Short mmCIF file of C-alpha atoms in Angstrom, two decimals:
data_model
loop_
_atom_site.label_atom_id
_atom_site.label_comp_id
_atom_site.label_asym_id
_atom_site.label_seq_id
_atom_site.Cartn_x
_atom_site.Cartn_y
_atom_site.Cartn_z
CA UNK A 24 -34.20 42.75 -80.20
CA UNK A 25 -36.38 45.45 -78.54
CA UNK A 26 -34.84 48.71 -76.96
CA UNK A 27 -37.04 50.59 -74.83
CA UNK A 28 -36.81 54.25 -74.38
CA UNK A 29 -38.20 55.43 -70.79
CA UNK A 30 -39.51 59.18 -70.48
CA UNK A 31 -38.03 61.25 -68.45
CA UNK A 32 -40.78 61.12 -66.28
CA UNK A 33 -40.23 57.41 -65.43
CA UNK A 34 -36.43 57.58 -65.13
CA UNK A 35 -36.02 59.57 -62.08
CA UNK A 36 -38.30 57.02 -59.99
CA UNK A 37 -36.35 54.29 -61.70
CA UNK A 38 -33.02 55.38 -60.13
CA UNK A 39 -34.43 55.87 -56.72
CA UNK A 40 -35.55 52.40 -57.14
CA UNK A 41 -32.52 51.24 -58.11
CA UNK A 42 -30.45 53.20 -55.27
CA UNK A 43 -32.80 51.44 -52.39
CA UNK A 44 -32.53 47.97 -53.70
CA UNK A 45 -28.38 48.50 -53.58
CA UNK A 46 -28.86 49.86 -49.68
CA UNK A 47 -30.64 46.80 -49.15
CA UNK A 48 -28.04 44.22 -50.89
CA UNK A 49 -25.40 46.16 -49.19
CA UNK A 50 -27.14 45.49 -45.46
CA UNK A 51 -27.79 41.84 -46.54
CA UNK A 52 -24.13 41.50 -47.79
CA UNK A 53 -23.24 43.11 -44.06
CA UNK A 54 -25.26 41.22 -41.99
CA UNK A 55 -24.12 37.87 -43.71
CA UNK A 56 -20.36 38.82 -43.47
CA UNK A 57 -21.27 39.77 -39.54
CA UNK A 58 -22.57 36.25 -39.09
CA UNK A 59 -19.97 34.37 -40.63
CA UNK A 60 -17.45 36.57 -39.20
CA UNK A 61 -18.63 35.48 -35.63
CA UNK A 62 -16.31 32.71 -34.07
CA UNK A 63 -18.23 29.62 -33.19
CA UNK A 64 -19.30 28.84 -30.03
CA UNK A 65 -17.46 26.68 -28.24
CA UNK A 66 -18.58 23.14 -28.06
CA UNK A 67 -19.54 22.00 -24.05
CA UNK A 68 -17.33 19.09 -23.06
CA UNK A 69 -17.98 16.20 -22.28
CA UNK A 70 -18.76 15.08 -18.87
CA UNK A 71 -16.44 13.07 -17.11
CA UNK A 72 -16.76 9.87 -15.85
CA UNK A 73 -15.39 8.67 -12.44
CA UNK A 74 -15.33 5.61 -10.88
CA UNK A 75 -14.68 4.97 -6.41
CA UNK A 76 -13.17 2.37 -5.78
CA UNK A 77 -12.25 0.83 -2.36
CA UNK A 78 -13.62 0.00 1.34
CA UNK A 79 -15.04 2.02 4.08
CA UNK A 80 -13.16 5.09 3.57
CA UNK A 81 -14.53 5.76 0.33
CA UNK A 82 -17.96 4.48 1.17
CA UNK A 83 -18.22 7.29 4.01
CA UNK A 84 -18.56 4.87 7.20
CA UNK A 85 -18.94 7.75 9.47
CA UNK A 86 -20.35 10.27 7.39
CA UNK A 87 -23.92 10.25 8.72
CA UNK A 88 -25.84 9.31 6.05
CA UNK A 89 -25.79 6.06 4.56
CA UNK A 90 -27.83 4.09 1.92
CA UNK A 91 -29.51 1.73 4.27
CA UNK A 92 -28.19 -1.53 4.11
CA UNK A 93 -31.15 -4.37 4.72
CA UNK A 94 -31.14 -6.37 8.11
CA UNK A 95 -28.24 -3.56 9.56
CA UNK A 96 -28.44 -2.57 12.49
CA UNK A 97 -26.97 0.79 12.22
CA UNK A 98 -27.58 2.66 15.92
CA UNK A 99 -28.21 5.84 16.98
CA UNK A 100 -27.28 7.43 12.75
CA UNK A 101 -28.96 9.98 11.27
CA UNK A 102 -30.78 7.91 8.58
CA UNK A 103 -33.39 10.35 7.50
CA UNK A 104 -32.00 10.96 3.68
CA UNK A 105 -31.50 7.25 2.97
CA UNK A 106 -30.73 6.13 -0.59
CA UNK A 107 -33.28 2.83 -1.90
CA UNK A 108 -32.01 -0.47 0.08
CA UNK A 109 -31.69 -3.84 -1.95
CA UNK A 110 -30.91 -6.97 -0.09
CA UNK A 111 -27.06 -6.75 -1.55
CA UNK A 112 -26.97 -3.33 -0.09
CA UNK A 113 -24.28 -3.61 2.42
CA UNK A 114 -21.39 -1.30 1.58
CA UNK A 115 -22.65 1.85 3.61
CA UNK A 116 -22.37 3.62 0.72
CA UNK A 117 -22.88 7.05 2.06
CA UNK A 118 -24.26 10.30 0.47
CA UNK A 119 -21.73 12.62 2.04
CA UNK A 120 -18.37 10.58 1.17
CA UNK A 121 -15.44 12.30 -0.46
CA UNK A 122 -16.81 10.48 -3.90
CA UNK A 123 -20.08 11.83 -4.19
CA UNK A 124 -18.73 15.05 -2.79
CA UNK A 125 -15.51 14.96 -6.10
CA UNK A 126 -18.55 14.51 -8.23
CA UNK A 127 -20.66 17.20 -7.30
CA UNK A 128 -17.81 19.95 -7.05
CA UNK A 129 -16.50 18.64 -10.40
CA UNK A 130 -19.84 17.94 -12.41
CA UNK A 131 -18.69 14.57 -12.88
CA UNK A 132 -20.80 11.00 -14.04
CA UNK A 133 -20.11 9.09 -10.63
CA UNK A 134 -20.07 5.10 -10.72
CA UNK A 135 -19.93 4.46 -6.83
CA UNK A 136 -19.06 1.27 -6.18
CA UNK A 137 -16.76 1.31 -2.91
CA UNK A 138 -17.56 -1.02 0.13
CA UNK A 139 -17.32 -1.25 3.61
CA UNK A 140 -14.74 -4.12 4.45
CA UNK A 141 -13.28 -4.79 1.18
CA UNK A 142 -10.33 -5.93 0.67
CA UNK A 143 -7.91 -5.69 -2.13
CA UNK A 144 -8.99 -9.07 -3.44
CA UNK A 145 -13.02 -8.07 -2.82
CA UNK A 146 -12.60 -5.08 -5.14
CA UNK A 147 -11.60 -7.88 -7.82
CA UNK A 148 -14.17 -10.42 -6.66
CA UNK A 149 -17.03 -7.90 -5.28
CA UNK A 150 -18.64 -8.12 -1.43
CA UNK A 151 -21.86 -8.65 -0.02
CA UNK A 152 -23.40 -9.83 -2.74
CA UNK A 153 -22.27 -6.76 -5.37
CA UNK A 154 -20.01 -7.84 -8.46
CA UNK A 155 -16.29 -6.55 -8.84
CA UNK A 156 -16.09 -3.14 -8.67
CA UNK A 157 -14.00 -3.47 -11.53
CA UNK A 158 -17.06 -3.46 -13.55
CA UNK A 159 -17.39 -0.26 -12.86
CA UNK A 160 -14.94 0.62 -15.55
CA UNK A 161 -14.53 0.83 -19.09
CA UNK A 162 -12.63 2.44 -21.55
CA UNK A 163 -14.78 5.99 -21.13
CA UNK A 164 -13.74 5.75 -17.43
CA UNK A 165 -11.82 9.19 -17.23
CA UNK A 166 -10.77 8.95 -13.56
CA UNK A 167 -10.64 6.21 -10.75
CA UNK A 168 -10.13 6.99 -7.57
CA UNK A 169 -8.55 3.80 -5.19
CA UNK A 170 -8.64 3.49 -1.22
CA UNK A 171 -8.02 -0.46 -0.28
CA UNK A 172 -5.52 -1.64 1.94
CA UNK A 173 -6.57 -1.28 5.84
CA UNK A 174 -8.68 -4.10 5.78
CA UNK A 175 -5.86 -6.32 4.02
CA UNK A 176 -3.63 -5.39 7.13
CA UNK A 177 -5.82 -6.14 10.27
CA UNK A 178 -7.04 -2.40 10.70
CA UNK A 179 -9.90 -2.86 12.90
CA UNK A 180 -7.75 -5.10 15.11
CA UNK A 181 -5.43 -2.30 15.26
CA UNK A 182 -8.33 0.56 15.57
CA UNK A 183 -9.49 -1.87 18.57
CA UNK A 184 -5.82 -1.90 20.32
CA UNK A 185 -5.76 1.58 20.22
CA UNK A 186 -9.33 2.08 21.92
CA UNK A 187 -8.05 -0.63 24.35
CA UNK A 188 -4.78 2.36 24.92
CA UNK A 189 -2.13 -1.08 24.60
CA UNK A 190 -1.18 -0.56 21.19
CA UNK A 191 2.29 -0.35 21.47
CA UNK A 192 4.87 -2.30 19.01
CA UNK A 193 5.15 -5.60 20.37
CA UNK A 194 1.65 -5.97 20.21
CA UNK A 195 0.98 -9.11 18.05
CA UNK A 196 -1.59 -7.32 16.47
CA UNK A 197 0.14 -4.55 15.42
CA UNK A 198 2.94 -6.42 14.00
CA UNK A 199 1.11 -8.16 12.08
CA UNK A 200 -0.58 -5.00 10.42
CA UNK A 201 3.04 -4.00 10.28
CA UNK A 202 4.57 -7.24 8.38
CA UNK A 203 1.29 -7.21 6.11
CA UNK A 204 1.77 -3.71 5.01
CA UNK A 205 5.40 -4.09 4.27
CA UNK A 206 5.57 -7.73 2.89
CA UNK A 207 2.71 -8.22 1.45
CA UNK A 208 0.59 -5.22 0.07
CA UNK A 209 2.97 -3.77 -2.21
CA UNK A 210 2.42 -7.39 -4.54
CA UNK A 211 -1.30 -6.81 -3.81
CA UNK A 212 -1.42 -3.54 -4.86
CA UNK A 213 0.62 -4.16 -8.05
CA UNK A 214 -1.69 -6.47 -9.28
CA UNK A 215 -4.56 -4.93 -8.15
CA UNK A 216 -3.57 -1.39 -10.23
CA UNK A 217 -2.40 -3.64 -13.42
CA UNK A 218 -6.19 -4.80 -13.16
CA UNK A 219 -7.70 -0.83 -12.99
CA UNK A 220 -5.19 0.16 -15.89
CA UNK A 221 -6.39 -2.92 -18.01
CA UNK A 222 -10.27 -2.36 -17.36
CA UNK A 223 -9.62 1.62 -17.82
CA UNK A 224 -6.80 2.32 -20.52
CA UNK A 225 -7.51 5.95 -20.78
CA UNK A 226 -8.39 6.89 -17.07
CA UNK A 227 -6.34 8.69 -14.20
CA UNK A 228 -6.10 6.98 -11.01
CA UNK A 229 -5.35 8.30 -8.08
CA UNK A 230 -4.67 6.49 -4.65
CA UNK A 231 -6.23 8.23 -1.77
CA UNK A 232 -4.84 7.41 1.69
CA UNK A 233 -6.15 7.37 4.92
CA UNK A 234 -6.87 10.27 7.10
#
């Protein structure tokens, strides 16, 4: 074993050496402990995905702007923003109904699948050429959103009494509506839901009226 005696000369610069390479540990040390020290950020969540469900209502018959249905005549209606038509296009899907508007407000993953006319049976079965709308959902499906029941009940026949000012309560046509609604919807409903809760375990669905 060697030992090494430094001059004098050399130990002075040897300490200043020394002292600058413990400032610099000691700022590495601080800037490390700063880092870990700093909370992580937190993660984004995951977007949420939302299915419409139902018939005109939630399609936005009314709303101006539709996606152009093929062979439709549609009148005097704004139709300048029209979404792509496809020959099974005929829900009037519509790019200002309360489901597209939901999705934009809430930054949610839309599957739009309500149409015009359907029943409670055609959201099982699909319309006008589109599949169930139940295939809309899934186990992901965070929320569903359900407006079906006027055209189960006879509501044009009803919306047409009341242009027609006779729709008073021994109209046949309104007691129909009225015996359908009471009799037979709540059954239609039930199963109907028990299907949206099987295709969508985890979602939250929420009946929206009309109004």
């Amino acid at each position: 074993m060697v030992f090494t005696i430094l001059p004098d000369i050399v130990r002075p610069n040897l300490r200043e050496k020394m002292k600058a390479i413990r400032i610099v540990l000691s700022t590495v040390l601080l800037a490390i402990a700063g880092i870990l020290l700093v909370p992580a950020a937190a993660s984004a969540e995951p977007v949420k995905i939302y299915a419409a469900l139902g018939d005109s209502s939630p399609s936005g018959v009314g709303a101006d702007v539709y996606k152009s249905p093929v062979g439709v005549n549609v009148g005097n209606i704004n139709m300048s923003t029209y979404e792509p038509a496809t020959v099974t296009n005929q829900c009037f899907r519509n790019n200002n109904a309360y489901p597209r508007q939901i999705a934009t407000a809430k930054g949610y993953d839309l599957k739009f699948v309500a149409c015009s006319g359907a029943t409670t049976q055609d959201v099982v079965t699909g319309k006008s050429g589109e599949p169930s709308q139940l295939d809309a959902l899934s186990s992901e499906t965070d929320v569903v959103t359900l407006t079906v029941g006027g055209n189960d009940s006879g509501f044009i026949g009803v919306m047409q009494c009341i242009i027609a000012q006779n729709c008073v309560a021994t109209n046949p046509t309104v007691q129909s509506a009225m015996s359908i609604v009471a009799n037979d919807l709540p059954a239609k409903y039930d199963s109907l839901l028990g299907k949206i809760a099987s295709r969508a375990p985890n979602a939250k669905i929420v009946l929206v009226g009309y109004g």
